[in-house]
Coordinates of C-alpha atoms and ligand atoms in Angstrom, one line a residue:
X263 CA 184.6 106.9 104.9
X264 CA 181.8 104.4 106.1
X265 CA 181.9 101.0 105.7
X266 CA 181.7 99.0 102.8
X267 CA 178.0 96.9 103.3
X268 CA 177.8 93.7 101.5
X269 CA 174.1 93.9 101.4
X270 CA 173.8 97.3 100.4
X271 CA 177.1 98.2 98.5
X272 CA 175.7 101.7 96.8
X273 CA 173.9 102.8 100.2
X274 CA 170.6 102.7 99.1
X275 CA 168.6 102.5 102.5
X276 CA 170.1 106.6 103.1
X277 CA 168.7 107.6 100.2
X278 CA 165.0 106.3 100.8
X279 CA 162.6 108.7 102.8
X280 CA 161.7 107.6 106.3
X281 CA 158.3 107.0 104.9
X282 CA 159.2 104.0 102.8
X283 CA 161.7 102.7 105.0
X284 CA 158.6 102.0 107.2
X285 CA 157.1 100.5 104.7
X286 CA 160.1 98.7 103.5
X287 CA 160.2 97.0 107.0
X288 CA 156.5 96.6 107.3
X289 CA 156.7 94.5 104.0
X290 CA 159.7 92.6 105.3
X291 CA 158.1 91.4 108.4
X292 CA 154.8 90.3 107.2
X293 CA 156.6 88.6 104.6
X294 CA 158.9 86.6 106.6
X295 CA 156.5 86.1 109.7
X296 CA 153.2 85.1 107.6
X297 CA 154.3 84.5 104.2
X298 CA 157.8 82.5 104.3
X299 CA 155.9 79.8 106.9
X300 CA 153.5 78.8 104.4
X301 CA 155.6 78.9 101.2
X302 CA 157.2 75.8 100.7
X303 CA 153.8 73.8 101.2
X304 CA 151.8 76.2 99.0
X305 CA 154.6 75.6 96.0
X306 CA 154.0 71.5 96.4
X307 CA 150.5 71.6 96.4
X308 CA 149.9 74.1 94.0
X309 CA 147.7 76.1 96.2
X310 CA 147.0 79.9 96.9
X311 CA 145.8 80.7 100.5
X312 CA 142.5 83.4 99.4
X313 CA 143.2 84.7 103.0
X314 CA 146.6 86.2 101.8
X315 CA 144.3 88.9 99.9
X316 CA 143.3 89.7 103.1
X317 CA 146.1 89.9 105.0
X318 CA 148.1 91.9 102.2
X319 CA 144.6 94.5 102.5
X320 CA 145.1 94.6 105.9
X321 CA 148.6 95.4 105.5
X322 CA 147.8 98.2 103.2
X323 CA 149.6 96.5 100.5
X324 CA 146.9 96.5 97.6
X325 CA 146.3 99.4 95.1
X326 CA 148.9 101.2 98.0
X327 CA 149.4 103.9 95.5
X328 CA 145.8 104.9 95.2
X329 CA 143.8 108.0 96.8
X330 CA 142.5 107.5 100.9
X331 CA 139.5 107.2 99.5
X332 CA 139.6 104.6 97.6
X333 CA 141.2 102.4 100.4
X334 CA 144.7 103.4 98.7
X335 CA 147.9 104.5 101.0
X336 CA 148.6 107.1 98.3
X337 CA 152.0 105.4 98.9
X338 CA 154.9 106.2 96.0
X339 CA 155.9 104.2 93.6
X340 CA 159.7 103.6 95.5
X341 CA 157.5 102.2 98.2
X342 CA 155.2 100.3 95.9
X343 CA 158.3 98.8 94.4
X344 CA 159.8 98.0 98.0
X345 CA 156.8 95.9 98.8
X346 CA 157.5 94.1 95.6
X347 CA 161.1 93.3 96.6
X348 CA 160.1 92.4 100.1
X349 CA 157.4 90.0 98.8
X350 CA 159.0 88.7 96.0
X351 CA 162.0 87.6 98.4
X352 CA 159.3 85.3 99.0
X353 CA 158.1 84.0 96.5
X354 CA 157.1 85.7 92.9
X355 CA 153.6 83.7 93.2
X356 CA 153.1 85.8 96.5
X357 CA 154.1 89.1 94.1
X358 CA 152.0 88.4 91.1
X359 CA 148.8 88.2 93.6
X360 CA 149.8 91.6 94.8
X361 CA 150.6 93.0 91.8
X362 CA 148.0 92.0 89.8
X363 CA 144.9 93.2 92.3
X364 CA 146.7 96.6 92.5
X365 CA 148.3 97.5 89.0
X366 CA 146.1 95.2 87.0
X367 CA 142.6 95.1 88.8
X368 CA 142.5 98.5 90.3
X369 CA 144.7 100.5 88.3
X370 CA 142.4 100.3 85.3
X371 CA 139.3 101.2 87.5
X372 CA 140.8 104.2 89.2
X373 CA 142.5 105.4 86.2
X374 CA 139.3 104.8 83.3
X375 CA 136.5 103.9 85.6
X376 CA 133.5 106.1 86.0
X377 CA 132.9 107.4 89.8
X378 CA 130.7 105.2 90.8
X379 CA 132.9 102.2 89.6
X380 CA 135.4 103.4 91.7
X381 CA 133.0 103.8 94.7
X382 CA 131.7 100.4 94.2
X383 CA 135.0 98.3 93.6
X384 CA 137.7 100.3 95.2
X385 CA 137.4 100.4 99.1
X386 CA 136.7 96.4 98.9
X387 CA 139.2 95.2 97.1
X388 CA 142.2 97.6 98.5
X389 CA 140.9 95.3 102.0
X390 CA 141.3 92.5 99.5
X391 CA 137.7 91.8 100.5
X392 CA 137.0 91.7 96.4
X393 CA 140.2 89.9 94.1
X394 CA 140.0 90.9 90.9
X395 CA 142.2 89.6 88.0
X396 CA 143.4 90.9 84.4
X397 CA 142.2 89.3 80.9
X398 CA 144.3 90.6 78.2
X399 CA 146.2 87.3 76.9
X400 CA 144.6 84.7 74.8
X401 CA 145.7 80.9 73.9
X402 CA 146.5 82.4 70.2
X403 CA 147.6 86.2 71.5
X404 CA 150.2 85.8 73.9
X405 CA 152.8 88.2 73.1
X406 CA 150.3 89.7 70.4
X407 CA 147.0 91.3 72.4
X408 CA 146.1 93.3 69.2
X409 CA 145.4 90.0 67.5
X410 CA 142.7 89.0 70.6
X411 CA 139.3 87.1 68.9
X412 CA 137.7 87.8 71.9
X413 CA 134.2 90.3 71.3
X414 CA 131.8 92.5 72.5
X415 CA 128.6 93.9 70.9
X416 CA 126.5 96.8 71.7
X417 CA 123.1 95.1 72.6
X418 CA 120.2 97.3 74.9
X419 CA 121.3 97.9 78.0
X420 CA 125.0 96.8 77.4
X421 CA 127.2 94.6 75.9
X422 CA 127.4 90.7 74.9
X423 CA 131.2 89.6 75.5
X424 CA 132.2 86.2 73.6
X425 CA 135.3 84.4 73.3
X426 CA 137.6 83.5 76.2
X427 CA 141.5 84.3 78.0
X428 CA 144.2 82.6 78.7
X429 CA 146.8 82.1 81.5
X430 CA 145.0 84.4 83.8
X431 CA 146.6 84.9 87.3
X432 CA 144.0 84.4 89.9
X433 CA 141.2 84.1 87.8
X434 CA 139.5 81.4 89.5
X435 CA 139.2 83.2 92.7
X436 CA 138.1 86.4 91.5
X437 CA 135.4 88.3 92.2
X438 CA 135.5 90.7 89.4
X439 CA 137.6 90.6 86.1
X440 CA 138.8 93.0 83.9
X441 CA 138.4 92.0 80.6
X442 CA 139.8 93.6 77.9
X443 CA 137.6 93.2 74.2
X444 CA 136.6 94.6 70.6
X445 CA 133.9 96.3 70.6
X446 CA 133.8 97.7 66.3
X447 CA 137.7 96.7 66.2
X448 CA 138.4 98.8 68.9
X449 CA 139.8 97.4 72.4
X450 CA 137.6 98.4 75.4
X451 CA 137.9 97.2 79.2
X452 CA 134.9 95.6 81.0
X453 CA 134.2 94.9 84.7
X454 CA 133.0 91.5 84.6
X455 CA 131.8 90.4 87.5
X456 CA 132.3 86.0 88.4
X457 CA 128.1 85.9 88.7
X458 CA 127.8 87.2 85.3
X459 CA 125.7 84.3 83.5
X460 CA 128.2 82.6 80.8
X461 CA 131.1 83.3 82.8
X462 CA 133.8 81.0 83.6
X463 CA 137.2 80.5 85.1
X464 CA 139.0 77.4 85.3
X465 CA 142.3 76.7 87.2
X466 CA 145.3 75.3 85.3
X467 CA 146.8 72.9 87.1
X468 CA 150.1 72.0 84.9
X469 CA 152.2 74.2 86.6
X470 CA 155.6 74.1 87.0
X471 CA 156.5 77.3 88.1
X472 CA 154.7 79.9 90.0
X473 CA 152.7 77.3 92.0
X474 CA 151.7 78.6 95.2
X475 CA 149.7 81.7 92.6
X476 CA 146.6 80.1 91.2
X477 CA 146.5 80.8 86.8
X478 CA 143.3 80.0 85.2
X479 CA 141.6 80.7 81.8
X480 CA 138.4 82.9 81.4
X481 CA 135.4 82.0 79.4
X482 CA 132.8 84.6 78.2
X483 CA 129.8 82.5 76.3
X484 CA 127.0 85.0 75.4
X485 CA 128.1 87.5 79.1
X486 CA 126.0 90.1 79.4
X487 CA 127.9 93.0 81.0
X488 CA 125.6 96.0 81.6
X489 CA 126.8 99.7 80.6
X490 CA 127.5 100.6 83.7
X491 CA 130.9 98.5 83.7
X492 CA 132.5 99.5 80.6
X493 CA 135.8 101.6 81.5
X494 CA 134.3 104.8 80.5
X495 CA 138.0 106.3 80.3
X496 CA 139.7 104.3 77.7
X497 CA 140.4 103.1 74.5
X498 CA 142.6 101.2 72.5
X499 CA 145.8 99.5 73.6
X500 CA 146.7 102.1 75.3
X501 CA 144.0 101.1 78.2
X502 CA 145.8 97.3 78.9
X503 CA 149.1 98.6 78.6
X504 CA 149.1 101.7 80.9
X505 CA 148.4 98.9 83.5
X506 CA 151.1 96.8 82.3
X507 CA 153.4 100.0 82.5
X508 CA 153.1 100.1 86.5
X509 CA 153.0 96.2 87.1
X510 CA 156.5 95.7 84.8
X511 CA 157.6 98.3 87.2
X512 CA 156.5 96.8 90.2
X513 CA 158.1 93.5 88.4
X514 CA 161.5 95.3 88.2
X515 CA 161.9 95.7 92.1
X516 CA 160.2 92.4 93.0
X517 CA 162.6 89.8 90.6
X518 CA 165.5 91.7 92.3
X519 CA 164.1 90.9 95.6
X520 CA 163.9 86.7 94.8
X521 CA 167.6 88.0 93.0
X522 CA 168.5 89.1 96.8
X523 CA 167.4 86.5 98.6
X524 CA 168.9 84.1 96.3
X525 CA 172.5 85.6 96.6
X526 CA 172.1 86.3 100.3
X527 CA 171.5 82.1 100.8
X528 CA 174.4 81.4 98.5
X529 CA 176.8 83.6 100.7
X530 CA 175.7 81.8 103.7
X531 CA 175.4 78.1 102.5
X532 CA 179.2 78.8 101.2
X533 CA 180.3 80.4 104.0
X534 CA 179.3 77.1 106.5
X535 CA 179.6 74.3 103.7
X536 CA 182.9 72.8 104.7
X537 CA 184.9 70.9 101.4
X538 CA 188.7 70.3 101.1
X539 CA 189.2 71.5 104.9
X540 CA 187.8 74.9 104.1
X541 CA 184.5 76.9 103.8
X542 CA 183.3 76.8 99.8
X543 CA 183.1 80.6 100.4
X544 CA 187.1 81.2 101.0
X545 CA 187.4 79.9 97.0
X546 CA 188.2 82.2 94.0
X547 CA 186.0 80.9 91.7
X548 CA 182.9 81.3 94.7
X549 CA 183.9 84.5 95.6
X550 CA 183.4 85.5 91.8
X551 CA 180.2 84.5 91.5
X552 CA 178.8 86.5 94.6
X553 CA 180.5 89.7 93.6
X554 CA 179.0 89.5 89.8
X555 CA 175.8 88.3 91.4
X556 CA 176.3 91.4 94.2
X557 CA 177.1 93.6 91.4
X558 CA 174.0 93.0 89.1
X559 CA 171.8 92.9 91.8
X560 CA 172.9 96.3 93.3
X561 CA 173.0 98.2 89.8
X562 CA 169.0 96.3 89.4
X563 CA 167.6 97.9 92.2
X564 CA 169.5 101.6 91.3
X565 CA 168.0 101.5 87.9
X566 CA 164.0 100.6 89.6
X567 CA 165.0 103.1 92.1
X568 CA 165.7 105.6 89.3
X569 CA 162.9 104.6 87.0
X570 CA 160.7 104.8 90.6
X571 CA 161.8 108.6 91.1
X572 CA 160.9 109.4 87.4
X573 CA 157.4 107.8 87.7
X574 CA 157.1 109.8 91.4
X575 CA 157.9 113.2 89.4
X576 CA 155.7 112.1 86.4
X577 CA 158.5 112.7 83.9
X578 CA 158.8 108.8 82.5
X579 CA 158.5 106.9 79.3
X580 CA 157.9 103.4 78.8
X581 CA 160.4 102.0 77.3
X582 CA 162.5 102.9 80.4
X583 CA 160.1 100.5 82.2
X584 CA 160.6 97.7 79.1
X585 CA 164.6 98.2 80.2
X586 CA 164.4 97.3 83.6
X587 CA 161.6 94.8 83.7
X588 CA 163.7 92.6 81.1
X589 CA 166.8 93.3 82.6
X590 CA 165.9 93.1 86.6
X591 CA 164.0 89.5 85.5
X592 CA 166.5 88.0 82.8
X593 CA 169.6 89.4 85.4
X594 CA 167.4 87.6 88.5
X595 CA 167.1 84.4 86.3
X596 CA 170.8 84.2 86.1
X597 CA 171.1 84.6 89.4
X598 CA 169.0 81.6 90.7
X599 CA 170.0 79.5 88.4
X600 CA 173.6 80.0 89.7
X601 CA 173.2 80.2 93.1
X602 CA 171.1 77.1 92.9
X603 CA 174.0 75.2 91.9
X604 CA 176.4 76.6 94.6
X605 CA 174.4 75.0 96.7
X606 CA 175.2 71.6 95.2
X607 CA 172.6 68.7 95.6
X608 CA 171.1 71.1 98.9
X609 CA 169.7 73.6 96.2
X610 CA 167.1 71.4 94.7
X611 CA 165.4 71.1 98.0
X612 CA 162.0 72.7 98.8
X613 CA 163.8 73.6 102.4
X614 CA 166.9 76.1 100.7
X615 CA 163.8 78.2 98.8
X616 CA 166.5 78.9 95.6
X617 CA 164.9 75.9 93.3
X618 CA 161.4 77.6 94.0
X619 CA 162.7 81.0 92.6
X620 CA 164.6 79.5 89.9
X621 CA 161.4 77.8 88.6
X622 CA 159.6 80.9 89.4
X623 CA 161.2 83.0 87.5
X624 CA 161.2 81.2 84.2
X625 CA 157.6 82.4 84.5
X626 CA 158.7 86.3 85.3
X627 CA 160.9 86.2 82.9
X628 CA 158.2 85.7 80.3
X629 CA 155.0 87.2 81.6
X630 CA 154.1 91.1 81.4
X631 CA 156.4 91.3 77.7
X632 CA 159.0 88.4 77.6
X633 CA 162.3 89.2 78.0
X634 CA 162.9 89.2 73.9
X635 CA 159.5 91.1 73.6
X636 CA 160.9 94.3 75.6
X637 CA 164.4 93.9 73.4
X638 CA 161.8 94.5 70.3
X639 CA 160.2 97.0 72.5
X640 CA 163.8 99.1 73.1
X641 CA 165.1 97.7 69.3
X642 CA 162.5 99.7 68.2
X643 CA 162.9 102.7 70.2
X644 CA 166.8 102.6 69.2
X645 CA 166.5 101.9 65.4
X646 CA 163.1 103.5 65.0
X647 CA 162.5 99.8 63.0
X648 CA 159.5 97.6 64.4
X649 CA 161.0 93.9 64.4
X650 CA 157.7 92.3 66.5
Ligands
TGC881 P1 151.8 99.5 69.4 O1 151.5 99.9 68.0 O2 153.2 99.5 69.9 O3 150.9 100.3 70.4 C1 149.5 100.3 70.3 C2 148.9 101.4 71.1 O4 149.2 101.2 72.5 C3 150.0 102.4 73.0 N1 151.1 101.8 73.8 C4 151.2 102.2 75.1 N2 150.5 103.0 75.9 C5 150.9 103.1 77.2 N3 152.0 102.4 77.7 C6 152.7 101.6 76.9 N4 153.7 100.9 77.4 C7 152.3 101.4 75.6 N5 152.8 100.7 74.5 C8 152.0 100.9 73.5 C9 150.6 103.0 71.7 O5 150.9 104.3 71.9 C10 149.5 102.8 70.7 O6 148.5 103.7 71.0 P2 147.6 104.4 69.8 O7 146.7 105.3 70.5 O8 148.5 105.0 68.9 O9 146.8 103.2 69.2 O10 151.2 98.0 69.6 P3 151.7 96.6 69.0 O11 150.4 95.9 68.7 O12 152.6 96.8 67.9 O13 152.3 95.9 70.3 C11 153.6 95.8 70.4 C12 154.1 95.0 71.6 C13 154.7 93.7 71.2 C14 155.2 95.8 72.3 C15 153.0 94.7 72.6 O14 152.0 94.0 72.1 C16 153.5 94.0 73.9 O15 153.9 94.7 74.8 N6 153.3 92.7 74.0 C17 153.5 92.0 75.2 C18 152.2 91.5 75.8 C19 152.2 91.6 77.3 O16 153.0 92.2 78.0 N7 151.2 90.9 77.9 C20 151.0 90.9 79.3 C21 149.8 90.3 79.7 S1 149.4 90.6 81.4 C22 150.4 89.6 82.3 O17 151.3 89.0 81.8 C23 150.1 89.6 83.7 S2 151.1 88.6 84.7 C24 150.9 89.3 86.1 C25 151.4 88.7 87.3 O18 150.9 87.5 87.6 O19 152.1 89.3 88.0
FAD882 P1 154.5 83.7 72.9 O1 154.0 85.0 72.6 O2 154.0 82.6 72.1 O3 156.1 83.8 72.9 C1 156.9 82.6 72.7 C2 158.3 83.0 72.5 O4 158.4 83.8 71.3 C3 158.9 84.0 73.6 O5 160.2 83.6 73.9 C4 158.9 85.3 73.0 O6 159.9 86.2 73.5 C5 159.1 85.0 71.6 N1 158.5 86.0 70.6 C6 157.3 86.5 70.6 N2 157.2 87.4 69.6 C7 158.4 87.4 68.9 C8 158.9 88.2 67.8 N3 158.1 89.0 67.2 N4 160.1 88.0 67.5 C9 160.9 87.1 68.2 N5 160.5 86.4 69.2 C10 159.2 86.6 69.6 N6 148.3 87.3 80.9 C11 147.2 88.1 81.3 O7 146.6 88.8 80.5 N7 146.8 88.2 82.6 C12 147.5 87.5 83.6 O8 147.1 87.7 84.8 C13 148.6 86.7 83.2 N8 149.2 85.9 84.1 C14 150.1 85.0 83.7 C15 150.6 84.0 84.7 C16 151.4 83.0 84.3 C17 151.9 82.0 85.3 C18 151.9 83.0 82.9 C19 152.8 81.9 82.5 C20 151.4 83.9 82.0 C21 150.5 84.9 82.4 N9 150.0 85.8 81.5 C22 148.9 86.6 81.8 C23 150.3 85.7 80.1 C24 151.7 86.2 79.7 O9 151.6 87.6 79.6 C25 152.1 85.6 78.4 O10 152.5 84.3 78.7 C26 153.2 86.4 77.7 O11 152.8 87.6 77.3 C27 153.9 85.6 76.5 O12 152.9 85.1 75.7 P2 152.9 83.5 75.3 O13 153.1 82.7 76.5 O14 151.8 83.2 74.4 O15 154.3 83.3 74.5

């Protein structure tokens, strides 16, 4: 029999193609070497580095799942979801940029934009030349988009957009927003553009959690967007959340990856911490906590792995999706919050990393469906009642 590995106890790593171990260990690199260095000063000052968007295009790493053409690696989704993890182990900030440029920003445009749309925006933000962000939530919405205020009316030429978004990741560093709006009650997605006259996006700066992404607000007085950037492709909710489908996914991998990196520290600050004459990592009650924390992490990244294969073969549904987004990020919470305290007074330092995630993932636990939205989601889907 081979050996038991601590760090990969249901043998994972044989199981992926060659293909996305090499981008598996691409990922890992560029995150340690160019993203780990910069981290802990990004979370204090609550600053995002613009040339990250670059760097991860370089890398290949946004809208990797798209066409050559479009500037996409026409990577799978395993390896879109190993990037996650690998970044994520990061920080989730780092993630959310990522995820939102690909699944978010370009998603919607190569899945409902019109050719030339796709010509125009692709290429430049897959070299993260262009950053584009997502407006779906408002102030009053949150976990309610159907209820959004915010408008668009047919005028010559185009469309006026009013109203405004909320808790917007990356917003005030984007070129291009996609903006999702009622045009006669019926949601429709616009390619706002940041030179658009009456557009704004501010930065919100009390931030607890996910500080070293930048979160703004959007706000559309009297836009005029022409009819050339109206998603041609979609309507209804359906639009917003097919994007939502493949960045939960996306989400599923990546809050495992803090989850790793978070266990991984705890092992090691146990194994060298010296209490009572002994290493904290030769006691029961430690050793517990790293095999349930071993345990739910390793099952976490199975079930994304599974749900990854089923989205590669195009045989998926989404309230698979709702199952392991809530249960990777709630599971990956836990996790942080407990190896945190195994690192005693150490683990609310900047310099051990596990604080950062803890705090992080308060946030990715509740954005893209909060963790009690996607038990409605999968309530319903049991029961066949609707509880939202
Ligand atoms: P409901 O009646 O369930 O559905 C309305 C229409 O949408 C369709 N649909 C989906 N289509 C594709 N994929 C899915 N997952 C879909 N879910 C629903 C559905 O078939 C229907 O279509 P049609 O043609 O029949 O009209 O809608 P509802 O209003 O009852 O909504 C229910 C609920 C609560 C599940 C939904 O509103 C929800 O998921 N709320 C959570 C909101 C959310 O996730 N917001 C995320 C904002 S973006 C974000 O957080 C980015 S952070 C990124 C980062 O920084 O990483
Ligand atoms: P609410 O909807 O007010 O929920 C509050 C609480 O009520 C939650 O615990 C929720 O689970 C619970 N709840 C809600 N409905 C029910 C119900 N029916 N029954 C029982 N309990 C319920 N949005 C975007 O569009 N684009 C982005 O790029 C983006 N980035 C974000 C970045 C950050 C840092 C944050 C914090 C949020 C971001 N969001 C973004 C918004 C995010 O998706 C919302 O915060 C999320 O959907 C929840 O909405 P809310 O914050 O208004 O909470």
């Amino acid at each position: 029999p081979r050996t038991f590995r601590w760090d990969d106890p249901l043998g994972m790593d044989e199981r992926l193609t060659d293909e996305e171990r090499m981008v598996r260990d691409a990922a890992r690199g560029y995150a340690r070497e160019a993203l780990l260095p910069r981290v802990v000063e990004a979370f204090e000052t609550g600053s995002f580095d613009r040339a990250i968007m670059r760097e991860m295009g370089e890398m290949g790493f946004l809208g990797a799942m798209l066409p050559e053409a479009y500037g996409g690696a026409e990577a799978s989704h395993v390896a879109y979801g190993l990037i996650a993890r690998e970044i994520e182990a990061v920080d989730s900030g780092y993630r959310s940029a990522m995820s939102v440029q690909s699944s978010l920003a370009m998603y919607p445009i190569y899945a409902f934009g019109s050719d030339e749309q796709k010509m125009k925006y692709l290429p430049k933000m897959a070299a993260g030349e262009l950053v584009g962000c997502f407006g779906l939530t408002e102030a009053d919405g949150g976990s309610d988009p159907a209820s959004m205020k915010t408008k668009a009316v047919a005028v010559e030429g185009g469309y006026r957009l009013n109203g405004s978004k909320y808790w917007i990741t990356n917003s005030p560093v984007s070129d291009l927003a996609i903006v999702w709006a009622k045009l006669d009650d019926t949601i429709r997605g616009f390619i706002v553009e940041r030179d658009f006259a009456g557009f704004t996006a501010n930065k919100i700066s009390d931030k607890l959690s996910l500080r070293a992404s930048i979160t703004g607000d959007i706000g559309l007085d009297d836009v005029f967007v022409p009819e050339a950037n109206i998603l041609p492709g979609v309507k209804g909710l359906r639009g917003p959340f097919s994007c939502l489908n493949k960045a939960r996914y996306g989400i599923a991998w990546g809050a495992m990856g803090a989850a790793e990196f978070c266990f991984q520290a705890a092992r090691d600050y146990t194994g060298e911490r010296m209490l009572f004459g002994r290493a904290l990592s030769s006691r029961q009650l430690v050793q517990k906590k790293l095999a349930d924390m071993q345990t739910e992490i390793y099952l976490g990244l199975e079930g994304a792995l599974a749900l990854g294969r089923q989205l590669d073969g195009g045989a998926w549904v989404p309230e698979t999706i709702s199952m392991m987004k809530r249960n990777n990020c709630g599971k990956a919470l836990a996790i942080a919050r407990e190896a945190r305290d195994m690192h005693g007074g150490a683990g609310i330092t900047g310099e051990m990393h596990v604080m950062r995630h803890v705090m992080n993932l308060e946030t990715v636990n509740t954005y893209e469906g909060a963790h009690d939205v996607h038990a409605l989601i999968l309530g319903r889907a049991i029961t066949g009642h609707s509880a939202f």
